[in-house]
Structures are given as structure tokens and as C-alpha cells.
Tab-separated table of C-alpha atoms and ligand atoms in Angstrom:
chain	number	residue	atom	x	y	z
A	1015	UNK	CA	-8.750	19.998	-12.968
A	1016	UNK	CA	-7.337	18.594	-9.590
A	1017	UNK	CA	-9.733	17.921	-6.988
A	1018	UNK	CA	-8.367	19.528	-3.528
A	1019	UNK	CA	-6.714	17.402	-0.963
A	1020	UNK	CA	-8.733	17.120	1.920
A	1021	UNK	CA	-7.799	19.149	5.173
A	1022	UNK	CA	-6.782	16.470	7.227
A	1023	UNK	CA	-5.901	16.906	11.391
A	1024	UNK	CA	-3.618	14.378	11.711
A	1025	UNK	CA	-0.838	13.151	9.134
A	1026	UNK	CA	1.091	10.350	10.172
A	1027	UNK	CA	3.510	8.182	8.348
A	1028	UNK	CA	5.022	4.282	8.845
A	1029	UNK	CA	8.291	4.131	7.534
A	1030	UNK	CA	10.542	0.911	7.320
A	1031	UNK	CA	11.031	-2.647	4.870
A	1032	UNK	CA	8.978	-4.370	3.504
A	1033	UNK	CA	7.613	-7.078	6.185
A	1034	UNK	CA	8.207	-4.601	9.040
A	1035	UNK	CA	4.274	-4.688	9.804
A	1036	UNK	CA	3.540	-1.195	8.651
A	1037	UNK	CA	0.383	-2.691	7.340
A	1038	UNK	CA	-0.779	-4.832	10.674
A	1039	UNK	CA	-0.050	-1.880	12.957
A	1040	UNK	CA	-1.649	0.872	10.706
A	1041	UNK	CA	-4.935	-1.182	10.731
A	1042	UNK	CA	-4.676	-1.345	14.927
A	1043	UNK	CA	-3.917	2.496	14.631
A	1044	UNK	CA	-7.170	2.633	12.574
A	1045	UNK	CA	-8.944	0.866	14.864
A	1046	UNK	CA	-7.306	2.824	17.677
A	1047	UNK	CA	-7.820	6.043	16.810
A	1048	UNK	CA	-10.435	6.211	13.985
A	1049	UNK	CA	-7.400	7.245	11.710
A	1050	UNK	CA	-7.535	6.308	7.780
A	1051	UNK	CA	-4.872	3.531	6.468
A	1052	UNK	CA	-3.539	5.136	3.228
A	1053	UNK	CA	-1.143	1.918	1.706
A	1054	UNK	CA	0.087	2.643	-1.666
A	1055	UNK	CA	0.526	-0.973	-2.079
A	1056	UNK	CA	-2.986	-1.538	-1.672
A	1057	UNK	CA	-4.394	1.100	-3.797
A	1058	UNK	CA	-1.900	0.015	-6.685
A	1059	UNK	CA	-3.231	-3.756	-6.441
A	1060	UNK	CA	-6.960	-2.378	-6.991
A	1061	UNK	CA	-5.937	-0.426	-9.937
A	1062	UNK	CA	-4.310	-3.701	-11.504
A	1063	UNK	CA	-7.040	-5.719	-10.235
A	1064	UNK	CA	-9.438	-3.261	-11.586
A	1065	UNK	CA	-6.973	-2.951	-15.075
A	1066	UNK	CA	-6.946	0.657	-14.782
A	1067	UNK	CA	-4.238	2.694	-17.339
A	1068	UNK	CA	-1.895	2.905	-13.771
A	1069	UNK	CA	-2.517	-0.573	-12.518
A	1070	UNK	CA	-1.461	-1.788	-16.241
A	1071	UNK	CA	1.604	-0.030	-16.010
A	1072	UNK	CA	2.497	-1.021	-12.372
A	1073	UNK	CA	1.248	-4.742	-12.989
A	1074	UNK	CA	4.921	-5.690	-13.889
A	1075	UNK	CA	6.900	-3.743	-11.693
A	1076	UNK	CA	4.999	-4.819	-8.808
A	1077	UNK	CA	5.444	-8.139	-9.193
A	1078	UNK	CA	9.673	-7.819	-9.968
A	1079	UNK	CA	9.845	-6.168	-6.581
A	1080	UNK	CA	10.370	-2.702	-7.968
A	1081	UNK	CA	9.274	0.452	-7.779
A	1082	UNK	CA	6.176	1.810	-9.559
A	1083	UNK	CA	7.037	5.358	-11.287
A	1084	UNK	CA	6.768	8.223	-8.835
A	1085	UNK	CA	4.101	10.218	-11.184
A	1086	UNK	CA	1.454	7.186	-10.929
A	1087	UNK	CA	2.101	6.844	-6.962
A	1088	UNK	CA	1.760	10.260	-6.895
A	1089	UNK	CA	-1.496	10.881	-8.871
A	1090	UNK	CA	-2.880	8.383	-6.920
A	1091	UNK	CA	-1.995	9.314	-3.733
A	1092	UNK	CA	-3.401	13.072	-4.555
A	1093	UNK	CA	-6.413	11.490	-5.954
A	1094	UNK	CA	-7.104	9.569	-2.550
A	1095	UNK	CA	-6.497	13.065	-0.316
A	1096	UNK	CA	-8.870	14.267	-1.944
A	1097	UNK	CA	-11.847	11.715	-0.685
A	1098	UNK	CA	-14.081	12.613	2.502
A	1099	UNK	CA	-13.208	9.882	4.925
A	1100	UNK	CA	-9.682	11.059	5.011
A	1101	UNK	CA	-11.001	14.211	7.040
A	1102	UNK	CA	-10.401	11.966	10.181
A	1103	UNK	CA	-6.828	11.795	9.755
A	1104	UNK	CA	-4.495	9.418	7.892
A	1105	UNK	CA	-1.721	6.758	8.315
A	1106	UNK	CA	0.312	6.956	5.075
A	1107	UNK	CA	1.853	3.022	5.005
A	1108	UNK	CA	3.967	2.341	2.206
A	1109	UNK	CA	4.354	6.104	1.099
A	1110	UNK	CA	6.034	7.917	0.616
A	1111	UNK	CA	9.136	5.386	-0.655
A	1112	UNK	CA	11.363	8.463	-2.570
A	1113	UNK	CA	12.573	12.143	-2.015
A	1114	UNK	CA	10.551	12.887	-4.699
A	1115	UNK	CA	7.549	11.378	-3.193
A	1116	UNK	CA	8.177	13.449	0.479
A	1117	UNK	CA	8.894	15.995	-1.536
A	1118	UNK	CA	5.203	15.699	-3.607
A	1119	UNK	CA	3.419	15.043	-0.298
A	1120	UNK	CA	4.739	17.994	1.605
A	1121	UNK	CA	3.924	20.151	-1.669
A	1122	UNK	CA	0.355	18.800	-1.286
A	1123	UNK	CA	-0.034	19.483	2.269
A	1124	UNK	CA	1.039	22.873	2.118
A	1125	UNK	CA	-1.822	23.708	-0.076
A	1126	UNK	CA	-3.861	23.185	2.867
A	1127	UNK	CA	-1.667	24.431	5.332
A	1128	UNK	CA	-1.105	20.560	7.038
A	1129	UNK	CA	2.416	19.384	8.404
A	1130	UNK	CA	3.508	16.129	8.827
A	1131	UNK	CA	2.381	14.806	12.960
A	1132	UNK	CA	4.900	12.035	12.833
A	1133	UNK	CA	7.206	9.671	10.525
A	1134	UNK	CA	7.716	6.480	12.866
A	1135	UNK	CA	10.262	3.891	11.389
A	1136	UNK	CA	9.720	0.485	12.276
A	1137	UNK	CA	13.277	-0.735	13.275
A	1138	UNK	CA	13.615	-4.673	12.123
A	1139	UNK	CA	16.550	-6.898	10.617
A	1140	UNK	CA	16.669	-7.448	7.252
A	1141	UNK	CA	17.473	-11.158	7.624
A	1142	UNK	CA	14.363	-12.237	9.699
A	1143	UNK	CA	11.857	-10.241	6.773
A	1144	UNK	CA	12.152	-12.942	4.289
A	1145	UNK	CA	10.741	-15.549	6.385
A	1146	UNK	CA	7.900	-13.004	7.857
A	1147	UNK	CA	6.827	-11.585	4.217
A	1148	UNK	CA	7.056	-15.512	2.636
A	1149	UNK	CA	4.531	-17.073	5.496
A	1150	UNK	CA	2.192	-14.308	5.603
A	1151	UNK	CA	-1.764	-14.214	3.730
A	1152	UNK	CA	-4.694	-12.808	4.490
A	1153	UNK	CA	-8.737	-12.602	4.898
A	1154	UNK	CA	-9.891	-11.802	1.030
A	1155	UNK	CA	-13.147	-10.688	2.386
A	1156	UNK	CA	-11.749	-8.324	5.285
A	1157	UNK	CA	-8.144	-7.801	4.612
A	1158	UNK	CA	-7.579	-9.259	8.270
A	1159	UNK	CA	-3.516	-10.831	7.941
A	1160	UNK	CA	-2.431	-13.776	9.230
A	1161	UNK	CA	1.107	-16.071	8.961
A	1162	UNK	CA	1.853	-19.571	8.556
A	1163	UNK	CA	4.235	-19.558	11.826
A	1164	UNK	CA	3.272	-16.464	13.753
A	1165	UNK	CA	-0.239	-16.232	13.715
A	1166	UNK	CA	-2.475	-18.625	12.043
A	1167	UNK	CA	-6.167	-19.017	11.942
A	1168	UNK	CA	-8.415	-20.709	15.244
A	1169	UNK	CA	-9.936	-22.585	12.202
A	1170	UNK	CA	-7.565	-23.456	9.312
A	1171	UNK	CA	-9.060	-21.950	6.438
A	1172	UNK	CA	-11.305	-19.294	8.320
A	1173	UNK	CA	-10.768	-15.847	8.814
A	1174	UNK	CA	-10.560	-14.839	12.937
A	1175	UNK	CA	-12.650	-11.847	12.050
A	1176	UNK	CA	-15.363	-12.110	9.750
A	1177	UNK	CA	-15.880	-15.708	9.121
A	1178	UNK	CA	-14.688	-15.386	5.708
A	1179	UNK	CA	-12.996	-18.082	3.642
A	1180	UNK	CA	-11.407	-16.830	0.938
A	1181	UNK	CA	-7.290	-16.469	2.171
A	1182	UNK	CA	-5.074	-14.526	-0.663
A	1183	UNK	CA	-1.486	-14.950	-1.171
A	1184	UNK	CA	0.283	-11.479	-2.839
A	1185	UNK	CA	1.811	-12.177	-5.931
A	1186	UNK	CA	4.961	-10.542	-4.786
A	1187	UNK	CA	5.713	-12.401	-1.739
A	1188	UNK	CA	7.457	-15.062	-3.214
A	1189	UNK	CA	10.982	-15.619	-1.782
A	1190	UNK	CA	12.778	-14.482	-5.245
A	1191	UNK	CA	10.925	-10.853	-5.034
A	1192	UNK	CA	11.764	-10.182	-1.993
A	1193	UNK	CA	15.270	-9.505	-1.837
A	1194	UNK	CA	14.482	-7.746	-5.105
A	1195	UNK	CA	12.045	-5.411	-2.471
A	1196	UNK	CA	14.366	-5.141	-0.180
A	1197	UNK	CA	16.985	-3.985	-2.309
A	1198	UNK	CA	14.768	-0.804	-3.392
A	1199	UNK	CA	14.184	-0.008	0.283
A	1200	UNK	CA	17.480	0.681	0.964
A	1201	UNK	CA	18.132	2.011	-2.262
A	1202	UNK	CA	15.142	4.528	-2.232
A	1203	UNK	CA	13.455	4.810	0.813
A	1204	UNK	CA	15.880	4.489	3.936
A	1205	UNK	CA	17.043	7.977	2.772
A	1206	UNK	CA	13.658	9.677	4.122
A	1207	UNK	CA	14.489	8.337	7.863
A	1208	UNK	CA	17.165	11.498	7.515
A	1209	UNK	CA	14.883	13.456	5.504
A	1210	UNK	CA	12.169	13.429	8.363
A	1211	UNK	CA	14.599	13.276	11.285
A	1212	UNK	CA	15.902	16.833	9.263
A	1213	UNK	CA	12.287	18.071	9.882
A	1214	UNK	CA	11.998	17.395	13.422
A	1215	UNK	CA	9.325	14.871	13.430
A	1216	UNK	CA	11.255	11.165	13.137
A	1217	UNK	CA	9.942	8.590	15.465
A	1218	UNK	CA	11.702	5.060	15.882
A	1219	UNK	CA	10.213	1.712	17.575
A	1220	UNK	CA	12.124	-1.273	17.504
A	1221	UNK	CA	9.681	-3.385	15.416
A	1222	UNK	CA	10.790	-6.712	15.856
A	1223	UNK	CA	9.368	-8.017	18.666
A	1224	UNK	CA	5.532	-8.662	19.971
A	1225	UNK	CA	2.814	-7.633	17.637
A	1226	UNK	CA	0.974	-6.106	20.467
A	1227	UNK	CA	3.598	-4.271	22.449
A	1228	UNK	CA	4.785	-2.557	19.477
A	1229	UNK	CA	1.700	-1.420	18.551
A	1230	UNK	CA	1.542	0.013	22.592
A	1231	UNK	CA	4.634	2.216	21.834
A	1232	UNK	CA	3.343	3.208	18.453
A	1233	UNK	CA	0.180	4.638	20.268
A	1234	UNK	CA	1.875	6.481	22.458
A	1235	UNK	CA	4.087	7.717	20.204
A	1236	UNK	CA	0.663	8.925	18.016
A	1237	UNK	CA	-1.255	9.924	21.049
A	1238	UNK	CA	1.392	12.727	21.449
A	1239	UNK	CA	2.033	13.480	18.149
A	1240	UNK	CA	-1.813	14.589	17.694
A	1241	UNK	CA	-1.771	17.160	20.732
B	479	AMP	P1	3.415	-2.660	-0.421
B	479	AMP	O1	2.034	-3.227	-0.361
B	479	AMP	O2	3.525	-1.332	0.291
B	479	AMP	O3	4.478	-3.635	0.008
B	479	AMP	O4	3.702	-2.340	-1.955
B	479	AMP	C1	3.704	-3.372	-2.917
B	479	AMP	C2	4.366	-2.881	-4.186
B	479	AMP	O5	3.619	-1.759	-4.701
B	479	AMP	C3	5.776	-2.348	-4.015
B	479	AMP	O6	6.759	-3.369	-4.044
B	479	AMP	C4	5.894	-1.399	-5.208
B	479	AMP	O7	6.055	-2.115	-6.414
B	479	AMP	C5	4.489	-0.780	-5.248
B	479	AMP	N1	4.398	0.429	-4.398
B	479	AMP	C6	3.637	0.601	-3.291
B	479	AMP	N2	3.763	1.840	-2.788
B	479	AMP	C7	4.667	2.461	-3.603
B	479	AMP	C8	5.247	3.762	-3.605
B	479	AMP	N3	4.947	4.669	-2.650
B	479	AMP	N4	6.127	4.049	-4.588
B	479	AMP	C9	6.443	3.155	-5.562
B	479	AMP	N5	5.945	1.911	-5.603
B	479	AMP	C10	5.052	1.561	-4.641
């Protein structure tokens, strides 16, 4: 039996490439506004890390740059809905990346009666992801990121935040995977800019510049999507 998906007041999703920051400015929305980050990406590296059945099966396809099948990002996806903390309202980052996933997430909030507050694509160039997605690591204790040109460490070696040592490179952030990621993006997933802008609720911010000002018009943009 399915557990039910938690009523949630706010849904909001980050749409755009790989590299485009939907990570780093759905942890400041977090912060912000005592939403939930939801990443796909992240919940798919615990199951391999923790060698579940689905992190076997996406182990490999994660690491060519591919997509993982839509019935595991699904499942999982459901399965997370369906835990407390997501009562305060979620940031979905890195979902959903097909039709069929809008599709499967707009099935699941209708069971509860919940609509989608906003999908905001971060607007970047292709050509400048490579070298943001190949310089980038982060804080293995607290997840805090960080990048070899834009935004390194006070102390070399030591996380900003929490002190922590322990910096992690992702497997599939190598130069060779990328374009491999990129390719799926626009393949699968620039099609739901139209599919949200069809249901009223697309958002745009260009994404490439400051770190800090985009994250200002994101808030705004979020501040009015939850009236
Ligand atoms: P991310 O951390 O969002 O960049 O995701 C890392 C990798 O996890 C992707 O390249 C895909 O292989 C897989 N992944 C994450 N989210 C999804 C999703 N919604 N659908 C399919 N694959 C996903």
C-alpha cells in the first residue's frame, strides 16, 4: 500500500541545466523561507550510496550522464511526499526532468487537492556550464557547495559553514559526462518550460550572473507565488 503524499502549502519547482545552480539557490530558498529542498539527484546518490534495489539500477546511468528510468524517480519522489517535514512546503530541484514525470507529479498532487505555486527556469548558456559543473565540490559533512574559481573556501580544505573537512567531488562531474547531461536536458526536460508556461505558472530569471542577486529575484518571484 502507498503511503499518502503529504498536503503540502507551497509547491515550487527549479527548472533549467545541469550547473544552472538549482541546487545553491534551493538551499538559500530553504533557508529563506523554511521551504524543503526535494533534489532527485540527491536522493538517487543515497540510494546508491546506501545500495538500495533503485540506487543499483541508477548507479550506471548516473554516472553516463543519463537519465534514471521514470518509474524509480517516480517511486521515490512519491515515497519522499509522503514524509512529515515536507508539510512546510517544498522546492522540487532536479524534478521533474520528463512529461511523464510532470505528468506523475501533478497526478500526485491532485490526490490532495495541491497545484503547482511556481516552475522558475534558471536561464544560463550552455557553453559557460561545463566549466561551472567541472570546478564545483562540496562540504561532505553539510552539503555546503563551493567552486574552484567562483567561490572557494576562507581555509583551503575547510568547509565555510560547519568546520567540516571532508570536500566530495560527484562522480558525474567529470568534463566527458557532462555534455552527455546536457544533451538529456534538452532532449527531455526543456520541453516542460512549455508544459508549465501552458499551465500558467512559468517563471524565468536570467541565472547567469551573481549568486546573490539571483537568488533576490527568485525570492520575490516565491514570495508572490505563496500568496
Ligand atoms: P542532479 O543531482 O539533479 O544533477 O542529478 C544527477 C543525476 O541523477 C542525473 O544526471 C540523472 O542521472 C539522475 N536524476 C536526478 N533526478 C532525476 C530525474 N528527475 N529523472 C531522471 N534522472 C534523474
Amino acid at each position: 500500500m502507498e503511503s499518502p503524499v503529504t498536503t503540502v502549502p507551497a509547491v515550487l519547482i527549479l527548472l533549467g541545466p545541469p550547473g544552472a545552480g538549482k541546487g545553491t539557490q534551493a538551499r538559500m530558498l530553504e533557508d529563506r523561507f523554511g521551504l524543503v529542498q526535494l533534489s532527485t539527484g540527491d536522493l538517487l546518490r543515497a540510494a546508491v550510496a546506501a545500495g538500495t534495489e533503485a540506487g543499483r539500477a541508477a548507479k550506471a546511468v548516473m554516472e553516463a550522464g543519463s537519465l534514471v528510468s521514470d518509474d524509480i524517480v517516480i517511486a521515490i519522489l512519491r515515497d519522499r511526499l509522503g514524509e512529515p517535514d515536507v508539510a512546510k512546503g517544498v522546492i522540487l530541484d532536479g524534478f521533474p526532468r520528463t512529461t511523464v514525470q510532470a505528468e506523475a507529479l501533478d497526478t500526485l498532487l491532485s490526490e490532495t487537492g495541491q497545484r503547482i505555486n511556481a516552475a522558475v527556469s534558471l536561464d544560463v548558456d550552455d557553453a559557460a556550464m561545463v566549466a561551472r559543473i567541472s570546478g564545483r565540490f562540496t562540504c561532505g559533512s553539510c552539503g555546503e557547495g563551493y567552486h574552484d574559481t567562483y567561490k572557494r573556501p576562507a581555509v583551503e580544505g575547510v568547509c565555510d559553514k560547519c568546520g567540516g573537512t571532508q570536500m566530495k567531488r560527484r562522480a558525474d562531474d567529470k568534463a566527458e559526462t557532462v555534455g552527455q547531461r546536457l544533451e538529456a536536458y534538452h532532449a527531455q526536460t526543456a520541453p516542460l518550460i512549455a508544459y508549465y508556461a501552458n499551465k500558467g505558472v512559468l517563471k524565468s530569471v536570467d541565472a547567469m550572473g551573481d549568486i546573490d542577486a539571483i537568488a533576490g529575484a527568485l525570492a520575490t518571484i516565491v514570495r508572490e507565488a505563496m500568496d
